[in-house]
mmCIF file of C-alpha atoms and ligand atoms in Angstrom:
data_model
loop_
_atom_site.group_PDB
_atom_site.id
_atom_site.type_symbol
_atom_site.label_atom_id
_atom_site.label_comp_id
_atom_site.label_asym_id
_atom_site.label_seq_id
_atom_site.Cartn_x
_atom_site.Cartn_y
_atom_site.Cartn_z
ATOM 1 C CA MET A 839 -90.485 29.205 -6.045
ATOM 2 C CA ALA A 840 -89.994 28.100 -9.687
ATOM 3 C CA ASP A 841 -92.968 25.827 -10.358
ATOM 4 C CA ILE A 842 -92.191 23.898 -7.179
ATOM 5 C CA ARG A 843 -94.457 24.392 -4.181
ATOM 6 C CA ILE A 844 -93.560 23.350 -0.677
ATOM 7 C CA ASP A 845 -95.639 23.070 2.405
ATOM 8 C CA SER A 846 -94.839 21.728 5.843
ATOM 9 C CA ALA A 847 -97.069 20.722 8.733
ATOM 10 C CA ASP A 848 -97.050 18.190 11.564
ATOM 11 C CA GLY A 849 -93.622 16.795 10.657
ATOM 12 C CA ILE A 850 -94.573 16.208 7.011
ATOM 13 C CA ALA A 851 -93.187 18.370 4.209
ATOM 14 C CA THR A 852 -94.817 18.184 0.795
ATOM 15 C CA LEU A 853 -92.944 18.972 -2.374
ATOM 16 C CA LEU A 854 -95.262 19.591 -5.300
ATOM 17 C CA LEU A 855 -94.167 19.707 -8.937
ATOM 18 C CA ALA A 856 -96.433 22.556 -10.025
ATOM 19 C CA ARG A 857 -96.228 23.043 -13.770
ATOM 20 C CA PRO A 858 -99.371 21.178 -14.823
ATOM 21 C CA ASP A 859 -99.752 22.963 -18.180
ATOM 22 C CA LYS A 860 -96.491 21.244 -19.202
ATOM 23 C CA LYS A 861 -97.308 17.958 -17.449
ATOM 24 C CA ASN A 862 -94.861 18.999 -14.708
ATOM 25 C CA ALA A 863 -91.851 18.670 -17.029
ATOM 26 C CA ILE A 864 -88.856 19.772 -14.976
ATOM 27 C CA THR A 865 -86.858 22.878 -15.931
ATOM 28 C CA ASP A 866 -83.453 23.970 -14.698
ATOM 29 C CA PRO A 867 -84.882 26.368 -12.059
ATOM 30 C CA MET A 868 -87.181 23.557 -10.861
ATOM 31 C CA TYR A 869 -84.199 21.223 -10.358
ATOM 32 C CA ALA A 870 -82.481 23.981 -8.369
ATOM 33 C CA ALA A 871 -85.592 24.669 -6.278
ATOM 34 C CA PHE A 872 -86.156 20.931 -5.649
ATOM 35 C CA ALA A 873 -82.526 20.515 -4.510
ATOM 36 C CA ASP A 874 -82.734 23.593 -2.254
ATOM 37 C CA ALA A 875 -86.002 22.394 -0.720
ATOM 38 C CA LEU A 876 -84.573 18.956 0.063
ATOM 39 C CA ALA A 877 -81.476 20.546 1.638
ATOM 40 C CA ALA A 878 -83.736 22.702 3.822
ATOM 41 C CA PHE A 879 -85.904 19.704 4.805
ATOM 42 C CA ALA A 880 -82.797 17.650 5.647
ATOM 43 C CA ALA A 881 -81.594 20.399 8.000
ATOM 44 C CA ASP A 882 -84.976 21.104 9.610
ATOM 45 C CA ALA A 883 -85.507 18.907 12.669
ATOM 46 C CA ALA A 884 -89.241 19.620 12.502
ATOM 47 C CA VAL A 885 -89.461 17.776 9.162
ATOM 48 C CA LYS A 886 -89.604 14.008 9.664
ATOM 49 C CA VAL A 887 -90.744 12.845 6.240
ATOM 50 C CA VAL A 888 -91.233 14.316 2.770
ATOM 51 C CA VAL A 889 -94.031 13.581 0.298
ATOM 52 C CA VAL A 890 -93.251 14.220 -3.392
ATOM 53 C CA THR A 891 -96.149 14.615 -5.779
ATOM 54 C CA GLY A 892 -97.320 16.487 -8.866
ATOM 55 C CA GLU A 893 -100.120 18.966 -9.544
ATOM 56 C CA GLY A 894 -102.844 17.787 -11.895
ATOM 57 C CA PRO A 895 -103.403 14.379 -13.430
ATOM 58 C CA ASP A 896 -99.781 13.683 -14.463
ATOM 59 C CA PHE A 897 -96.914 13.272 -12.003
ATOM 60 C CA CYS A 898 -94.101 14.390 -14.315
ATOM 61 C CA ALA A 899 -93.308 14.291 -18.066
ATOM 62 C CA GLY A 900 -89.578 14.226 -17.382
ATOM 63 C CA ASN A 901 -86.874 16.683 -18.142
ATOM 64 C CA ASP A 902 -88.062 19.716 -20.103
ATOM 65 C CA ILE A 903 -87.006 18.818 -23.630
ATOM 66 C CA SER A 904 -86.358 22.413 -24.671
ATOM 67 C CA MET A 905 -83.734 22.466 -21.920
ATOM 68 C CA PHE A 906 -82.099 19.410 -23.510
ATOM 69 C CA ALA A 907 -82.135 21.140 -26.880
ATOM 70 C CA ALA A 908 -80.557 24.302 -25.445
ATOM 71 C CA ALA A 909 -77.911 22.213 -23.681
ATOM 72 C CA ALA A 910 -77.090 20.344 -26.876
ATOM 73 C CA GLY A 911 -76.418 23.615 -28.665
ATOM 74 C CA GLY A 912 -74.515 25.120 -25.729
ATOM 75 C CA ASP A 913 -72.495 23.607 -22.902
ATOM 76 C CA PRO A 914 -74.029 20.198 -22.027
ATOM 77 C CA ALA A 915 -71.934 19.726 -18.872
ATOM 78 C CA ALA A 916 -72.837 23.172 -17.492
ATOM 79 C CA SER A 917 -76.503 22.494 -18.191
ATOM 80 C CA MET A 918 -76.343 19.525 -15.817
ATOM 81 C CA ILE A 919 -75.206 21.459 -12.719
ATOM 82 C CA ASN A 920 -78.661 21.866 -11.193
ATOM 83 C CA VAL A 921 -79.744 18.436 -12.421
ATOM 84 C CA ARG A 922 -76.763 16.996 -10.557
ATOM 85 C CA ARG A 923 -77.550 19.047 -7.435
ATOM 86 C CA PHE A 924 -81.063 17.587 -7.563
ATOM 87 C CA LEU A 925 -79.771 14.025 -8.050
ATOM 88 C CA ASP A 926 -77.305 14.379 -5.175
ATOM 89 C CA ALA A 927 -80.025 15.829 -2.945
ATOM 90 C CA ILE A 928 -82.619 13.150 -3.649
ATOM 91 C CA SER A 929 -80.189 10.215 -3.635
ATOM 92 C CA THR A 930 -78.631 11.211 -0.301
ATOM 93 C CA PHE A 931 -81.740 12.596 1.385
ATOM 94 C CA PRO A 932 -81.522 11.140 4.896
ATOM 95 C CA LYS A 933 -85.221 11.117 5.862
ATOM 96 C CA PRO A 934 -88.009 9.021 4.357
ATOM 97 C CA LEU A 935 -89.233 10.129 0.932
ATOM 98 C CA VAL A 936 -92.771 9.090 -0.036
ATOM 99 C CA ALA A 937 -93.904 9.476 -3.670
ATOM 100 C CA ALA A 938 -97.534 9.855 -4.766
ATOM 101 C CA VAL A 939 -97.761 9.195 -8.509
ATOM 102 C CA THR A 940 -100.728 9.448 -10.872
ATOM 103 C CA GLY A 941 -100.824 9.616 -14.652
ATOM 104 C CA ARG A 942 -97.571 9.800 -16.517
ATOM 105 C CA ALA A 943 -94.158 9.409 -14.911
ATOM 106 C CA ILE A 944 -91.659 9.801 -17.728
ATOM 107 C CA GLY A 945 -87.863 9.886 -17.704
ATOM 108 C CA ILE A 946 -86.695 11.535 -14.477
ATOM 109 C CA GLY A 947 -90.344 11.391 -13.363
ATOM 110 C CA ALA A 948 -89.908 7.613 -13.199
ATOM 111 C CA THR A 949 -86.220 7.294 -12.297
ATOM 112 C CA MET A 950 -86.590 9.587 -9.266
ATOM 113 C CA LEU A 951 -88.908 6.940 -7.815
ATOM 114 C CA LEU A 952 -85.894 4.634 -7.464
ATOM 115 C CA HIS A 953 -84.563 7.130 -4.901
ATOM 116 C CA CYS A 954 -87.800 7.234 -2.892
ATOM 117 C CA ASP A 955 -88.553 4.970 0.055
ATOM 118 C CA LEU A 956 -92.284 4.404 -0.362
ATOM 119 C CA VAL A 957 -94.019 4.783 -3.725
ATOM 120 C CA TYR A 958 -97.804 4.862 -4.231
ATOM 121 C CA LEU A 959 -98.886 4.547 -7.858
ATOM 122 C CA ALA A 960 -102.236 4.923 -9.562
ATOM 123 C CA GLU A 961 -103.188 1.587 -11.099
ATOM 124 C CA ASP A 962 -103.335 3.262 -14.502
ATOM 125 C CA ALA A 963 -100.192 5.355 -14.034
ATOM 126 C CA ALA A 964 -97.823 5.073 -17.005
ATOM 127 C CA LEU A 965 -94.108 4.850 -16.328
ATOM 128 C CA LEU A 966 -92.009 5.421 -19.418
ATOM 129 C CA LEU A 967 -88.232 5.537 -19.899
ATOM 130 C CA PRO A 968 -87.806 6.917 -23.446
ATOM 131 C CA PHE A 969 -84.090 7.703 -23.172
ATOM 132 C CA VAL A 970 -83.036 5.555 -26.131
ATOM 133 C CA ASP A 971 -85.787 6.958 -28.349
ATOM 134 C CA LEU A 972 -84.444 10.415 -27.499
ATOM 135 C CA GLY A 973 -80.914 9.343 -28.458
ATOM 136 C CA LEU A 974 -79.942 9.417 -24.792
ATOM 137 C CA VAL A 975 -79.004 6.935 -22.065
ATOM 138 C CA PRO A 976 -80.685 6.354 -18.694
ATOM 139 C CA GLU A 977 -79.925 8.889 -15.955
ATOM 140 C CA ALA A 978 -80.070 9.231 -12.184
ATOM 141 C CA GLY A 979 -78.171 5.981 -11.673
ATOM 142 C CA SER A 980 -81.117 4.098 -13.137
ATOM 143 C CA SER A 981 -78.905 2.081 -15.499
ATOM 144 C CA ARG A 982 -77.816 0.186 -12.341
ATOM 145 C CA LEU A 983 -80.650 0.787 -9.905
ATOM 146 C CA LEU A 984 -83.430 -0.422 -12.216
ATOM 147 C CA PRO A 985 -81.852 -3.775 -13.236
ATOM 148 C CA ASP A 986 -80.852 -4.268 -9.588
ATOM 149 C CA ARG A 987 -84.505 -3.773 -8.637
ATOM 150 C CA ILE A 988 -86.352 -5.681 -11.380
ATOM 151 C CA GLY A 989 -83.732 -7.737 -13.256
ATOM 152 C CA HIS A 990 -81.843 -7.052 -16.476
ATOM 153 C CA ALA A 991 -84.358 -8.404 -18.983
ATOM 154 C CA ARG A 992 -87.307 -6.444 -17.606
ATOM 155 C CA ALA A 993 -85.207 -3.290 -17.237
ATOM 156 C CA PHE A 994 -83.963 -3.644 -20.801
ATOM 157 C CA ALA A 995 -87.515 -3.896 -22.130
ATOM 158 C CA LEU A 996 -88.223 -0.534 -20.471
ATOM 159 C CA PHE A 997 -84.985 1.146 -21.554
ATOM 160 C CA GLY A 998 -84.338 -0.564 -24.887
ATOM 161 C CA LEU A 999 -87.853 -1.097 -26.226
ATOM 162 C CA GLY A 1000 -89.295 1.895 -24.383
ATOM 163 C CA GLU A 1001 -92.248 -0.203 -23.213
ATOM 164 C CA PRO A 1002 -94.563 1.612 -20.782
ATOM 165 C CA LEU A 1003 -95.279 0.128 -17.381
ATOM 166 C CA THR A 1004 -98.587 0.558 -15.588
ATOM 167 C CA GLY A 1005 -98.707 1.398 -11.913
ATOM 168 C CA THR A 1006 -100.107 -2.054 -11.217
ATOM 169 C CA ASP A 1007 -97.206 -3.734 -13.049
ATOM 170 C CA ALA A 1008 -94.665 -1.424 -11.404
ATOM 171 C CA VAL A 1009 -95.891 -2.501 -7.974
ATOM 172 C CA ALA A 1010 -95.745 -6.168 -9.015
ATOM 173 C CA LEU A 1011 -92.093 -5.616 -10.030
ATOM 174 C CA GLY A 1012 -91.153 -3.944 -6.743
ATOM 175 C CA ILE A 1013 -90.940 -0.344 -7.958
ATOM 176 C CA GLY A 1014 -93.836 0.703 -5.752
ATOM 177 C CA ASN A 1015 -95.718 -0.271 -2.601
ATOM 178 C CA ALA A 1016 -99.345 -0.101 -3.682
ATOM 179 C CA ALA A 1017 -101.349 0.476 -6.844
ATOM 180 C CA LEU A 1018 -104.691 2.144 -6.128
ATOM 181 C CA PRO A 1019 -107.319 4.209 -7.926
ATOM 182 C CA ALA A 1020 -105.834 7.603 -8.763
ATOM 183 C CA ALA A 1021 -108.051 9.453 -6.270
ATOM 184 C CA ASP A 1022 -106.660 7.338 -3.414
ATOM 185 C CA ILE A 1023 -102.968 7.917 -4.150
ATOM 186 C CA LEU A 1024 -102.258 11.165 -2.310
ATOM 187 C CA PRO A 1025 -104.333 10.133 0.736
ATOM 188 C CA ALA A 1026 -102.440 6.804 0.864
ATOM 189 C CA ALA A 1027 -99.073 8.554 0.649
ATOM 190 C CA GLN A 1028 -100.123 11.072 3.312
ATOM 191 C CA ALA A 1029 -101.358 8.304 5.619
ATOM 192 C CA ALA A 1030 -98.020 6.493 5.269
ATOM 193 C CA ALA A 1031 -96.186 9.782 5.889
ATOM 194 C CA ARG A 1032 -98.205 10.351 9.089
ATOM 195 C CA ARG A 1033 -97.285 6.861 10.305
ATOM 196 C CA LEU A 1034 -93.604 7.494 9.547
ATOM 197 C CA ALA A 1035 -93.681 10.930 11.200
ATOM 198 C CA ALA A 1036 -94.837 9.289 14.434
ATOM 199 C CA LYS A 1037 -91.883 6.845 14.529
ATOM 200 C CA PRO A 1038 -88.567 7.445 16.318
ATOM 201 C CA SER A 1039 -86.946 9.615 13.644
ATOM 202 C CA ALA A 1040 -83.281 8.913 14.404
ATOM 203 C CA ALA A 1041 -83.964 5.175 14.115
ATOM 204 C CA LEU A 1042 -85.707 5.732 10.773
ATOM 205 C CA ILE A 1043 -82.815 7.810 9.456
ATOM 206 C CA ALA A 1044 -80.286 5.174 10.588
ATOM 207 C CA THR A 1045 -82.373 2.402 8.998
ATOM 208 C CA LYS A 1046 -82.568 4.217 5.658
ATOM 209 C CA ALA A 1047 -78.795 4.822 5.727
ATOM 210 C CA LEU A 1048 -78.137 1.126 6.388
ATOM 211 C CA MET A 1049 -80.416 0.075 3.522
ATOM 212 C CA ARG A 1050 -78.715 2.243 0.891
ATOM 213 C CA ASP A 1051 -75.246 1.681 -0.523
ATOM 214 C CA ALA A 1052 -74.403 5.378 -0.835
ATOM 215 C CA ASP A 1053 -71.069 4.812 -2.630
ATOM 216 C CA ALA A 1054 -72.638 2.498 -5.214
ATOM 217 C CA VAL A 1055 -75.508 4.909 -5.866
ATOM 218 C CA ARG A 1056 -73.127 7.839 -6.291
ATOM 219 C CA ALA A 1057 -70.950 5.792 -8.664
ATOM 220 C CA ALA A 1058 -74.013 4.841 -10.732
ATOM 221 C CA ILE A 1059 -75.128 8.485 -10.951
ATOM 222 C CA ASP A 1060 -71.580 9.517 -11.955
ATOM 223 C CA ARG A 1061 -71.476 6.915 -14.733
ATOM 224 C CA ASP A 1062 -74.925 7.750 -16.078
ATOM 225 C CA THR A 1063 -74.285 11.503 -15.951
ATOM 226 C CA ALA A 1064 -71.019 11.252 -17.894
ATOM 227 C CA ALA A 1065 -72.640 9.168 -20.644
ATOM 228 C CA PHE A 1066 -75.771 11.351 -20.661
ATOM 229 C CA VAL A 1067 -73.765 14.567 -21.121
ATOM 230 C CA GLU A 1068 -71.891 12.954 -23.994
ATOM 231 C CA ARG A 1069 -75.143 11.886 -25.675
ATOM 232 C CA LEU A 1070 -76.877 15.280 -25.315
ATOM 233 C CA SER A 1071 -75.122 16.793 -28.319
ATOM 234 C CA SER A 1072 -75.147 13.600 -30.415
ATOM 235 C CA PRO A 1073 -76.850 13.717 -33.841
ATOM 236 C CA GLU A 1074 -79.429 11.156 -32.632
ATOM 237 C CA ALA A 1075 -80.386 13.295 -29.650
ATOM 238 C CA THR A 1076 -80.476 16.628 -31.472
ATOM 239 C CA ALA A 1077 -82.730 15.071 -34.136
ATOM 240 C CA ALA A 1078 -85.074 13.726 -31.425
ATOM 241 C CA PHE A 1079 -85.262 17.097 -29.646
ATOM 242 C CA ALA A 1080 -86.020 18.850 -32.931
ATOM 243 C CA ALA A 1081 -88.727 16.275 -33.715
ATOM 244 C CA PHE A 1082 -90.381 16.925 -30.317
ATOM 245 C CA ALA A 1083 -90.292 20.690 -30.881
ATOM 246 C CA ALA A 1084 -91.773 20.266 -34.383
ATOM 247 C CA ARG A 1085 -94.400 17.633 -33.608
ATOM 248 C CA LYS A 1086 -97.273 20.075 -33.371
ATOM 249 C CA GLY A 1087 -96.090 22.246 -36.219
HETATM 250 N N1 COA B 1961 -90.610 18.921 -22.078
HETATM 251 C C1 COA B 1961 -91.150 20.066 -22.505
HETATM 252 N N2 COA B 1961 -92.473 20.235 -22.687
HETATM 253 C C2 COA B 1961 -93.264 19.196 -22.423
HETATM 254 C C3 COA B 1961 -92.755 17.963 -21.995
HETATM 255 C C4 COA B 1961 -91.361 17.842 -21.805
HETATM 256 N N3 COA B 1961 -90.800 16.737 -21.351
HETATM 257 N N4 COA B 1961 -93.795 17.102 -21.819
HETATM 258 C C5 COA B 1961 -94.903 17.782 -22.145
HETATM 259 N N5 COA B 1961 -94.585 19.036 -22.503
HETATM 260 C C6 COA B 1961 -95.495 20.100 -22.928
HETATM 261 C C7 COA B 1961 -95.967 19.936 -24.357
HETATM 262 O O1 COA B 1961 -95.010 20.447 -25.268
HETATM 263 C C8 COA B 1961 -97.251 20.719 -24.332
HETATM 264 O O2 COA B 1961 -96.916 22.079 -24.407
HETATM 265 P P1 COA B 1961 -97.836 23.091 -25.296
HETATM 266 O O3 COA B 1961 -99.203 23.002 -24.656
HETATM 267 O O4 COA B 1961 -97.172 24.408 -25.144
HETATM 268 O O5 COA B 1961 -97.807 22.536 -26.688
HETATM 269 C C9 COA B 1961 -97.793 20.461 -22.932
HETATM 270 O O6 COA B 1961 -96.679 20.023 -22.152
HETATM 271 C C10 COA B 1961 -98.835 19.382 -22.885
HETATM 272 O O7 COA B 1961 -98.314 18.219 -23.508
HETATM 273 P P2 COA B 1961 -99.016 17.510 -24.764
HETATM 274 O O8 COA B 1961 -97.935 16.815 -25.537
HETATM 275 O O9 COA B 1961 -99.884 18.463 -25.497
HETATM 276 O O10 COA B 1961 -99.939 16.454 -24.019
HETATM 277 P P3 COA B 1961 -100.279 14.967 -24.472
HETATM 278 O O11 COA B 1961 -101.240 14.476 -23.462
HETATM 279 O O12 COA B 1961 -100.619 14.902 -25.918
HETATM 280 O O13 COA B 1961 -98.883 14.178 -24.303
HETATM 281 C C11 COA B 1961 -96.881 13.487 -23.172
HETATM 282 C C12 COA B 1961 -98.244 14.157 -23.049
HETATM 283 C C13 COA B 1961 -96.222 13.628 -21.811
HETATM 284 C C14 COA B 1961 -97.030 12.027 -23.581
HETATM 285 C C15 COA B 1961 -96.053 14.215 -24.284
HETATM 286 O O14 COA B 1961 -96.091 15.618 -24.016
HETATM 287 C C16 COA B 1961 -94.619 13.783 -24.312
HETATM 288 O O15 COA B 1961 -94.293 12.767 -24.919
HETATM 289 N N6 COA B 1961 -93.731 14.549 -23.659
HETATM 290 C C17 COA B 1961 -92.311 14.262 -23.688
HETATM 291 C C18 COA B 1961 -91.941 13.218 -22.647
HETATM 292 C C19 COA B 1961 -90.461 12.958 -22.687
HETATM 293 O O16 COA B 1961 -89.936 12.393 -23.623
HETATM 294 N N7 COA B 1961 -89.769 13.432 -21.632
HETATM 295 C C20 COA B 1961 -88.330 13.352 -21.529
HETATM 296 C C21 COA B 1961 -87.924 12.117 -20.850
HETATM 297 S S1 COA B 1961 -86.160 11.975 -20.719
#
């Protein structure tokens, strides 16, 4: 499967972003594979909980920027079809999602955490939301979900100033459950997943559904996606994509 690896045992499915040479930046086929895997896990009664993690030291460097550049020069809305399938799948996933995050979590690598139920972060993890610097706007409903979670002023410092957030600070702000040394992150997420897998699963699913305002989340994703698509072909964004492509030249 396209740079996504899945594995399932003892009620726990693991979804691994497996493109470490590119810091697990997510491509269109990876969005499609991620969405398909979540749909399969949702339908599989043997899967009680899903762990999401990344191969190598960095969780995820965000959307693959060459994909943005191609979208800007082509059909931006069409380029978002698999992204949107992924966002719908993760934001409506009925079973517990546990994230294990080390290193960098950039763009969608950070905003997807707002759709997870338990988040374990390396103390020195670096969350970064560089949408404005890329001439873009926040995605994945994060323009609403992040200020709802941490307050407007703090969210604006991340979006507007592009300030990075350490794992320790992210936990203090309520984005994660525990900040630990990097080597302890996956074991902590797996231990939590084992505890969840042993619980009455229908009660867990009902609890998660009660805790999430599905209509509000969908509306936030709709709003962000419309603005994001509009920004993709803006002069600010195309200049930023070209600068990324040229930075090692
Ligand atoms: N899209 C496409 N390729 C990416 C990428 C992304 N989002 N993030 C990293 N890569 C690629 C790099 O181009 C590089 O490829 P190369 O080896 O073929 O040159 C490889 O991954 C390793 O990254 P590199 O930049 O050499 O590592 P670094 O440690 O110096 O920096 C980052 C790592 C993540 C800080 C830097 O790559 C970066 O800023 N990436 C873009 C993050 C971003 O803005 N994402 C979009 C959010 S909306």
